[in-house]
Amino acid sequence: MTITTRVDFSTDNLLQGLETCTDAQLDELAFGVIGFGADGIVRRYNAFESKAAALSPQRVLGQPLFTSVAPCMNNFMVAQRFEDAAEAKQALDESIDYVLTLRMRPVKVRLRLLASPGAAQRYVLVKRAV
């Protein structure tokens, strides 16, 4: 069984599963995965999101997510939710309908925002065709 048959966008406890995935396993997923540290620097970026956003991993990894990679998410709906959860030392697992607008025509997506005080990475998951 591959990871793509075990994990989908709505899987419970997905944050823990993502933390244990190798980069190759993340590349098997059928939705976008962007993992970043508490400092906002992107450390994980899967092949699905790279292809959909037309941004290479070399261009994204090591860059600040909300100011360089995806400034269209630097608002109260996305970035602020991560900050609020971190400040309250609470887990975050919210799904929202969203429209991506950076460098492309507006694209409707469903975002899943995942964070936990004990997790190494925070994640924005991107499901297209909503």
CSV table of N, CA and C in Angstrom, one decimal:
chain,number,residue,atom,x,y,z
A,1,MET,N,0.8,-1.2,0.0
A,1,MET,CA,0.0,0.0,0.0
A,1,MET,C,0.9,1.2,0.0
A,2,THR,N,0.6,2.2,-0.9
A,2,THR,CA,1.4,3.4,-0.9
A,2,THR,C,0.7,4.4,0.0
A,3,ILE,N,1.5,5.5,0.2
A,3,ILE,CA,0.9,6.5,1.1
A,3,ILE,C,-0.3,7.2,0.5
A,4,THR,N,-0.4,7.3,-0.9
A,4,THR,CA,-1.5,7.9,-1.5
A,4,THR,C,-2.8,7.2,-1.3
A,5,THR,N,-2.7,5.9,-1.0
A,5,THR,CA,-4.0,5.2,-0.7
A,5,THR,C,-4.4,5.3,0.7
A,6,ARG,N,-3.5,5.7,1.6
A,6,ARG,CA,-3.8,5.8,3.0
A,6,ARG,C,-4.1,7.3,3.5
A,7,VAL,N,-3.6,8.3,2.7
A,7,VAL,CA,-3.8,9.6,3.2
A,7,VAL,C,-4.5,10.4,2.1
A,8,ASP,N,-5.5,11.1,2.6
A,8,ASP,CA,-6.1,12.1,1.7
A,8,ASP,C,-6.3,13.4,2.4
A,9,PHE,N,-6.8,14.4,1.7
A,9,PHE,CA,-6.9,15.7,2.3
A,9,PHE,C,-7.6,15.8,3.6
A,10,SER,N,-8.6,15.0,3.8
A,10,SER,CA,-9.5,15.0,5.0
A,10,SER,C,-9.1,14.0,6.0
A,11,THR,N,-8.0,13.3,5.9
A,11,THR,CA,-7.6,12.3,6.9
A,11,THR,C,-7.5,12.9,8.3
A,12,ASP,N,-8.0,12.2,9.3
A,12,ASP,CA,-7.8,12.7,10.7
A,12,ASP,C,-6.4,12.6,11.1
A,13,ASN,N,-6.0,13.4,12.0
A,13,ASN,CA,-4.6,13.4,12.5
A,13,ASN,C,-3.6,13.4,11.4
A,14,LEU,N,-3.9,14.2,10.4
A,14,LEU,CA,-3.0,14.3,9.2
A,14,LEU,C,-1.6,15.0,9.6
A,15,LEU,N,-1.6,15.9,10.5
A,15,LEU,CA,-0.4,16.6,10.9
A,15,LEU,C,0.7,15.5,11.3
A,16,GLN,N,0.3,14.6,12.1
A,16,GLN,CA,1.2,13.6,12.6
A,16,GLN,C,1.7,12.7,11.4
A,17,GLY,N,0.8,12.4,10.5
A,17,GLY,CA,1.2,11.6,9.4
A,17,GLY,C,2.1,12.3,8.5
A,18,LEU,N,1.9,13.6,8.3
A,18,LEU,CA,2.8,14.4,7.4
A,18,LEU,C,4.2,14.5,8.0
A,19,GLU,N,4.3,14.6,9.3
A,19,GLU,CA,5.6,14.7,10.0
A,19,GLU,C,6.4,13.5,9.8
A,20,THR,N,5.8,12.3,9.6
A,20,THR,CA,6.5,11.1,9.5
A,20,THR,C,6.8,10.7,8.0
A,21,CYS,N,6.2,11.4,7.1
A,21,CYS,CA,6.3,11.1,5.6
A,21,CYS,C,7.7,11.6,5.2
A,22,THR,N,8.3,10.8,4.3
A,22,THR,CA,9.5,11.2,3.6
A,22,THR,C,9.1,12.2,2.5
A,23,ASP,N,10.1,12.9,2.0
A,23,ASP,CA,9.7,13.8,0.9
A,23,ASP,C,9.2,13.1,-0.3
A,24,ALA,N,9.7,11.9,-0.6
A,24,ALA,CA,9.2,11.1,-1.7
A,24,ALA,C,7.7,10.7,-1.4
A,25,GLN,N,7.4,10.4,-0.2
A,25,GLN,CA,6.0,10.1,0.1
A,25,GLN,C,5.1,11.3,-0.1
A,26,LEU,N,5.6,12.5,0.3
A,26,LEU,CA,4.8,13.7,0.1
A,26,LEU,C,4.5,13.9,-1.4
A,27,ASP,N,5.5,13.6,-2.2
A,27,ASP,CA,5.3,13.8,-3.6
A,27,ASP,C,4.3,12.8,-4.2
A,28,GLU,N,3.9,11.8,-3.5
A,28,GLU,CA,2.9,10.9,-4.0
A,28,GLU,C,1.5,11.4,-3.8
A,29,LEU,N,1.3,12.3,-2.9
A,29,LEU,CA,0.0,12.8,-2.5
A,29,LEU,C,-0.7,13.6,-3.6
A,30,ALA,N,-2.0,13.5,-3.7
A,30,ALA,CA,-2.8,14.1,-4.7
A,30,ALA,C,-3.3,15.5,-4.4
A,31,PHE,N,-2.6,16.2,-3.5
A,31,PHE,CA,-2.9,17.6,-3.1
A,31,PHE,C,-1.6,18.3,-2.7
A,32,GLY,N,-1.6,19.6,-2.7
A,32,GLY,CA,-0.5,20.3,-2.4
A,32,GLY,C,-0.1,20.3,-1.0
A,33,VAL,N,1.2,20.3,-0.7
A,33,VAL,CA,1.7,20.3,0.7
A,33,VAL,C,2.8,21.3,0.8
A,34,ILE,N,2.6,22.3,1.7
A,34,ILE,CA,3.7,23.3,2.0
A,34,ILE,C,3.9,23.2,3.5
A,35,GLY,N,5.1,22.8,3.9
A,35,GLY,CA,5.5,22.7,5.3
A,35,GLY,C,6.5,23.8,5.6
A,36,PHE,N,6.2,24.5,6.7
A,36,PHE,CA,7.1,25.6,7.1
A,36,PHE,C,7.3,25.6,8.6
A,37,GLY,N,8.4,26.2,9.0
A,37,GLY,CA,8.7,26.3,10.5
A,37,GLY,C,8.1,27.4,11.1
A,38,ALA,N,8.3,27.5,12.4
A,38,ALA,CA,7.7,28.6,13.2
A,38,ALA,C,8.2,30.0,12.7
A,39,ASP,N,9.4,30.0,12.1
A,39,ASP,CA,9.9,31.2,11.5
A,39,ASP,C,9.3,31.6,10.1
A,40,GLY,N,8.4,30.7,9.6
A,40,GLY,CA,7.8,31.0,8.4
A,40,GLY,C,8.5,30.5,7.1
A,41,ILE,N,9.7,29.9,7.3
A,41,ILE,CA,10.5,29.5,6.2
A,41,ILE,C,10.0,28.1,5.7
A,42,VAL,N,9.8,28.0,4.4
A,42,VAL,CA,9.3,26.8,3.8
A,42,VAL,C,10.4,25.7,3.8
A,43,ARG,N,10.1,24.6,4.4
A,43,ARG,CA,11.1,23.5,4.5
A,43,ARG,C,10.6,22.2,3.7
A,44,ARG,N,9.3,22.1,3.4
A,44,ARG,CA,8.8,21.0,2.7
A,44,ARG,C,7.8,21.5,1.6
A,45,TYR,N,7.9,20.9,0.5
A,45,TYR,CA,7.1,21.4,-0.7
A,45,TYR,C,7.0,20.2,-1.6
A,46,ASN,N,5.8,19.7,-1.8
A,46,ASN,CA,5.7,18.5,-2.6
A,46,ASN,C,5.5,18.8,-4.1
A,47,ALA,N,5.7,17.7,-4.8
A,47,ALA,CA,5.6,17.8,-6.3
A,47,ALA,C,4.3,18.3,-6.8
A,48,PHE,N,3.2,17.8,-6.2
A,48,PHE,CA,1.9,18.2,-6.7
A,48,PHE,C,1.8,19.8,-6.6
A,49,GLU,N,2.1,20.4,-5.5
A,49,GLU,CA,2.0,21.8,-5.4
A,49,GLU,C,3.0,22.5,-6.3
A,50,SER,N,4.2,22.0,-6.5
A,50,SER,CA,5.1,22.6,-7.4
A,50,SER,C,4.6,22.7,-8.8
A,51,LYS,N,4.0,21.6,-9.3
A,51,LYS,CA,3.4,21.5,-10.6
A,51,LYS,C,2.2,22.5,-10.7
A,52,ALA,N,1.3,22.4,-9.7
A,52,ALA,CA,0.1,23.2,-9.8
A,52,ALA,C,0.4,24.7,-9.7
A,53,ALA,N,1.3,25.1,-8.9
A,53,ALA,CA,1.7,26.5,-8.7
A,53,ALA,C,2.7,27.0,-9.7
A,54,ALA,N,3.3,26.1,-10.4
A,54,ALA,CA,4.4,26.4,-11.4
A,54,ALA,C,5.6,27.1,-10.7
A,55,LEU,N,5.9,26.6,-9.5
A,55,LEU,CA,7.0,27.1,-8.7
A,55,LEU,C,7.9,25.9,-8.4
A,56,SER,N,9.1,26.0,-8.8
A,56,SER,CA,10.0,24.9,-8.5
A,56,SER,C,10.4,24.8,-7.0
A,57,PRO,N,10.7,23.6,-6.5
A,57,PRO,CA,11.2,23.5,-5.1
A,57,PRO,C,12.4,24.4,-4.9
A,58,GLN,N,13.3,24.5,-5.8
A,58,GLN,CA,14.5,25.3,-5.6
A,58,GLN,C,14.1,26.8,-5.4
A,59,ARG,N,13.0,27.2,-6.0
A,59,ARG,CA,12.6,28.6,-5.8
A,59,ARG,C,11.8,28.8,-4.5
A,60,VAL,N,11.2,27.8,-3.9
A,60,VAL,CA,10.4,27.9,-2.8
A,60,VAL,C,11.1,27.5,-1.5
A,61,LEU,N,11.8,26.4,-1.5
A,61,LEU,CA,12.4,25.9,-0.2
A,61,LEU,C,13.4,26.9,0.3
A,62,GLY,N,13.3,27.2,1.6
A,62,GLY,CA,14.2,28.2,2.2
A,62,GLY,C,13.7,29.6,2.2
A,63,GLN,N,12.6,29.8,1.6
A,63,GLN,CA,12.0,31.2,1.4
A,63,GLN,C,10.9,31.4,2.4
A,64,PRO,N,10.6,32.6,2.9
A,64,PRO,CA,9.5,32.9,3.8
A,64,PRO,C,8.2,32.7,3.0
A,65,LEU,N,7.3,31.9,3.6
A,65,LEU,CA,6.1,31.5,2.9
A,65,LEU,C,5.2,32.7,2.7
A,66,PHE,N,4.9,33.5,3.7
A,66,PHE,CA,3.9,34.5,3.6
A,66,PHE,C,4.3,35.8,3.0
A,67,THR,N,5.6,36.0,2.9
A,67,THR,CA,6.1,37.3,2.3
A,67,THR,C,6.7,37.1,0.9
A,68,SER,N,7.2,35.9,0.6
A,68,SER,CA,7.9,35.7,-0.6
A,68,SER,C,7.2,34.6,-1.5
A,69,VAL,N,6.8,33.5,-1.0
A,69,VAL,CA,6.3,32.4,-1.8
A,69,VAL,C,4.8,32.6,-2.1
A,70,ALA,N,4.0,32.9,-1.0
A,70,ALA,CA,2.6,33.0,-1.2
A,70,ALA,C,2.1,34.3,-0.4
A,71,PRO,N,2.4,35.4,-0.8
A,71,PRO,CA,1.9,36.6,-0.1
A,71,PRO,C,0.4,36.8,-0.2
A,72,CYS,N,-0.2,36.1,-1.1
A,72,CYS,CA,-1.7,36.1,-1.2
A,72,CYS,C,-2.3,35.4,0.0
A,73,MET,N,-1.5,34.7,0.8
A,73,MET,CA,-2.0,34.0,2.0
A,73,MET,C,-1.6,34.8,3.3
A,74,ASN,N,-1.0,35.9,3.1
A,74,ASN,CA,-0.6,36.7,4.3
A,74,ASN,C,-1.7,37.6,4.7
A,75,ASN,N,-2.7,37.0,5.4
A,75,ASN,CA,-3.8,37.8,5.8
A,75,ASN,C,-4.4,37.1,7.0
A,76,PHE,N,-5.6,37.6,7.5
A,76,PHE,CA,-6.2,37.1,8.7
A,76,PHE,C,-6.8,35.7,8.5
A,77,MET,N,-7.1,35.3,7.2
A,77,MET,CA,-7.7,34.0,7.0
A,77,MET,C,-6.7,32.9,7.1
A,78,VAL,N,-5.4,33.2,6.8
A,78,VAL,CA,-4.4,32.1,6.7
A,78,VAL,C,-3.3,32.4,7.7
A,79,ALA,N,-2.4,33.3,7.4
A,79,ALA,CA,-1.2,33.6,8.2
A,79,ALA,C,-1.6,33.9,9.7
A,80,GLN,N,-2.6,34.7,9.9
A,80,GLN,CA,-3.0,35.1,11.2
A,80,GLN,C,-3.5,34.0,12.0
A,81,ARG,N,-4.1,33.0,11.4
A,81,ARG,CA,-4.6,31.8,12.1
A,81,ARG,C,-3.4,31.0,12.7
A,82,PHE,N,-2.3,30.9,11.9
A,82,PHE,CA,-1.2,30.2,12.5
A,82,PHE,C,-0.6,31.0,13.7
A,83,GLU,N,-0.5,32.3,13.5
A,83,GLU,CA,0.0,33.1,14.6
A,83,GLU,C,-0.8,33.1,15.8
A,84,ASP,N,-2.1,33.1,15.7
A,84,ASP,CA,-3.0,33.1,16.8
A,84,ASP,C,-2.9,31.7,17.5
A,85,ALA,N,-2.9,30.6,16.8
A,85,ALA,CA,-2.7,29.3,17.4
A,85,ALA,C,-1.4,29.2,18.1
A,86,ALA,N,-0.3,29.7,17.5
A,86,ALA,CA,1.0,29.6,18.2
A,86,ALA,C,1.0,30.4,19.5
A,87,GLU,N,0.4,31.6,19.4
A,87,GLU,CA,0.4,32.5,20.6
A,87,GLU,C,-0.4,31.8,21.7
A,88,ALA,N,-1.5,31.2,21.4
A,88,ALA,CA,-2.4,30.5,22.4
A,88,ALA,C,-1.9,29.1,22.8
A,89,LYS,N,-0.8,28.7,22.1
A,89,LYS,CA,-0.2,27.3,22.3
A,89,LYS,C,-1.3,26.3,22.1
A,90,GLN,N,-2.0,26.5,21.0
A,90,GLN,CA,-3.1,25.5,20.7
A,90,GLN,C,-2.8,24.9,19.3
A,91,ALA,N,-3.4,23.7,19.1
A,91,ALA,CA,-3.4,23.1,17.8
A,91,ALA,C,-4.3,23.8,16.8
A,92,LEU,N,-4.0,23.7,15.6
A,92,LEU,CA,-4.8,24.3,14.5
A,92,LEU,C,-5.1,23.2,13.5
A,93,ASP,N,-6.3,23.0,13.2
A,93,ASP,CA,-6.7,22.1,12.1
A,93,ASP,C,-8.0,22.7,11.6
A,94,GLU,N,-7.9,23.6,10.6
A,94,GLU,CA,-9.1,24.2,10.0
A,94,GLU,C,-9.0,24.1,8.5
A,95,SER,N,-10.2,23.9,7.9
A,95,SER,CA,-10.3,23.9,6.4
A,95,SER,C,-11.1,25.1,6.0
A,96,ILE,N,-10.6,25.8,5.0
A,96,ILE,CA,-11.4,27.0,4.5
A,96,ILE,C,-11.4,27.0,3.0
A,97,ASP,N,-12.5,27.5,2.4
A,97,ASP,CA,-12.5,27.8,1.0
A,97,ASP,C,-11.7,29.0,0.7
A,98,TYR,N,-10.9,29.1,-0.4
A,98,TYR,CA,-10.0,30.2,-0.6
A,98,TYR,C,-9.8,30.4,-2.1
A,99,VAL,N,-9.3,31.5,-2.4
A,99,VAL,CA,-9.0,31.8,-3.8
A,99,VAL,C,-7.5,32.2,-3.9
A,100,LEU,N,-6.7,31.4,-4.6
A,100,LEU,CA,-5.3,31.8,-4.8
A,100,LEU,C,-5.3,32.8,-6.0
A,101,THR,N,-4.4,33.8,-5.8
A,101,THR,CA,-4.3,34.8,-6.8
A,101,THR,C,-2.9,35.1,-7.3
A,102,LEU,N,-1.9,34.6,-6.7
A,102,LEU,CA,-0.6,34.9,-7.0
A,102,LEU,C,-0.1,34.4,-8.4
A,103,ARG,N,0.3,35.3,-9.3
A,103,ARG,CA,0.9,34.9,-10.6
A,103,ARG,C,0.0,34.1,-11.4
A,104,MET,N,-1.3,34.0,-11.2
A,104,MET,CA,-2.2,33.2,-12.0
A,104,MET,C,-3.6,33.8,-11.9
A,105,ARG,N,-4.4,33.2,-12.8
A,105,ARG,CA,-5.8,33.7,-12.7
A,105,ARG,C,-6.3,33.1,-11.4
A,106,PRO,N,-7.3,33.7,-10.8
A,106,PRO,CA,-7.8,33.3,-9.5
A,106,PRO,C,-8.2,31.8,-9.6
A,107,VAL,N,-7.8,31.0,-8.6
A,107,VAL,CA,-8.1,29.6,-8.6
A,107,VAL,C,-8.7,29.3,-7.3
A,108,LYS,N,-9.9,28.7,-7.3
A,108,LYS,CA,-10.6,28.3,-6.1
A,108,LYS,C,-10.0,27.0,-5.6
A,109,VAL,N,-9.7,27.1,-4.3
A,109,VAL,CA,-9.1,25.9,-3.6
A,109,VAL,C,-9.8,25.7,-2.3
A,110,ARG,N,-9.4,24.6,-1.7
A,110,ARG,CA,-9.8,24.4,-0.3
A,110,ARG,C,-8.4,24.2,0.4
A,111,LEU,N,-8.2,25.0,1.5
A,111,LEU,CA,-7.0,25.0,2.2
A,111,LEU,C,-7.3,24.3,3.5
A,112,ARG,N,-6.3,23.5,4.0
A,112,ARG,CA,-6.3,22.9,5.3
A,112,ARG,C,-5.1,23.4,6.0
A,113,LEU,N,-5.3,24.1,7.2
A,113,LEU,CA,-4.2,24.7,7.9
A,113,LEU,C,-4.0,23.8,9.1
A,114,LEU,N,-2.7,23.3,9.3
A,114,LEU,CA,-2.4,22.4,10.3
A,114,LEU,C,-1.2,22.9,11.1
A,115,ALA,N,-1.3,22.9,12.4
A,115,ALA,CA,-0.2,23.2,13.3
A,115,ALA,C,-0.5,22.6,14.7
A,116,SER,N,0.6,22.4,15.4
A,116,SER,CA,0.5,21.9,16.8
A,116,SER,C,1.7,22.4,17.5
A,117,PRO,N,1.6,22.8,18.8
A,117,PRO,CA,2.7,23.3,19.5
A,117,PRO,C,3.9,22.4,19.5
A,118,GLY,N,3.7,21.1,19.5
A,118,GLY,CA,4.8,20.1,19.5
A,118,GLY,C,5.3,19.7,18.2
A,119,ALA,N,4.7,20.1,17.1
A,119,ALA,CA,5.1,19.7,15.8
A,119,ALA,C,6.3,20.5,15.2
A,120,ALA,N,7.2,19.8,14.5
A,120,ALA,CA,8.3,20.5,13.9
A,120,ALA,C,7.9,21.5,12.8
A,121,GLN,N,6.9,21.1,12.1
A,121,GLN,CA,6.4,22.0,10.9
A,121,GLN,C,5.0,22.3,11.1
A,122,ARG,N,4.6,23.4,10.4
A,122,ARG,CA,3.2,23.8,10.2
A,122,ARG,C,3.0,23.5,8.8
A,123,TYR,N,1.7,23.3,8.4
A,123,TYR,CA,1.4,22.9,7.0
A,123,TYR,C,0.2,23.7,6.5
A,124,VAL,N,0.3,24.1,5.2
A,124,VAL,CA,-0.8,24.5,4.4
A,124,VAL,C,-1.0,23.4,3.4
A,125,LEU,N,-2.2,22.8,3.4
A,125,LEU,CA,-2.5,21.8,2.3
A,125,LEU,C,-3.4,22.5,1.3
A,126,VAL,N,-3.2,22.2,0.1
A,126,VAL,CA,-4.0,22.9,-1.0
A,126,VAL,C,-4.7,21.8,-1.8
A,127,LYS,N,-6.0,21.9,-1.8
A,127,LYS,CA,-6.8,21.0,-2.7
A,127,LYS,C,-7.5,21.8,-3.7
A,128,ARG,N,-7.1,21.5,-5.0
A,128,ARG,CA,-7.7,22.2,-6.1
A,128,ARG,C,-9.0,21.5,-6.6
A,129,ALA,N,-9.7,22.1,-7.5
A,129,ALA,CA,-10.9,21.6,-8.0
A,129,ALA,C,-12.0,21.4,-7.0
A,130,VAL,N,-12.3,22.5,-6.3
A,130,VAL,CA,-13.3,22.4,-5.2
A,130,VAL,C,-14.6,22.9,-5.8
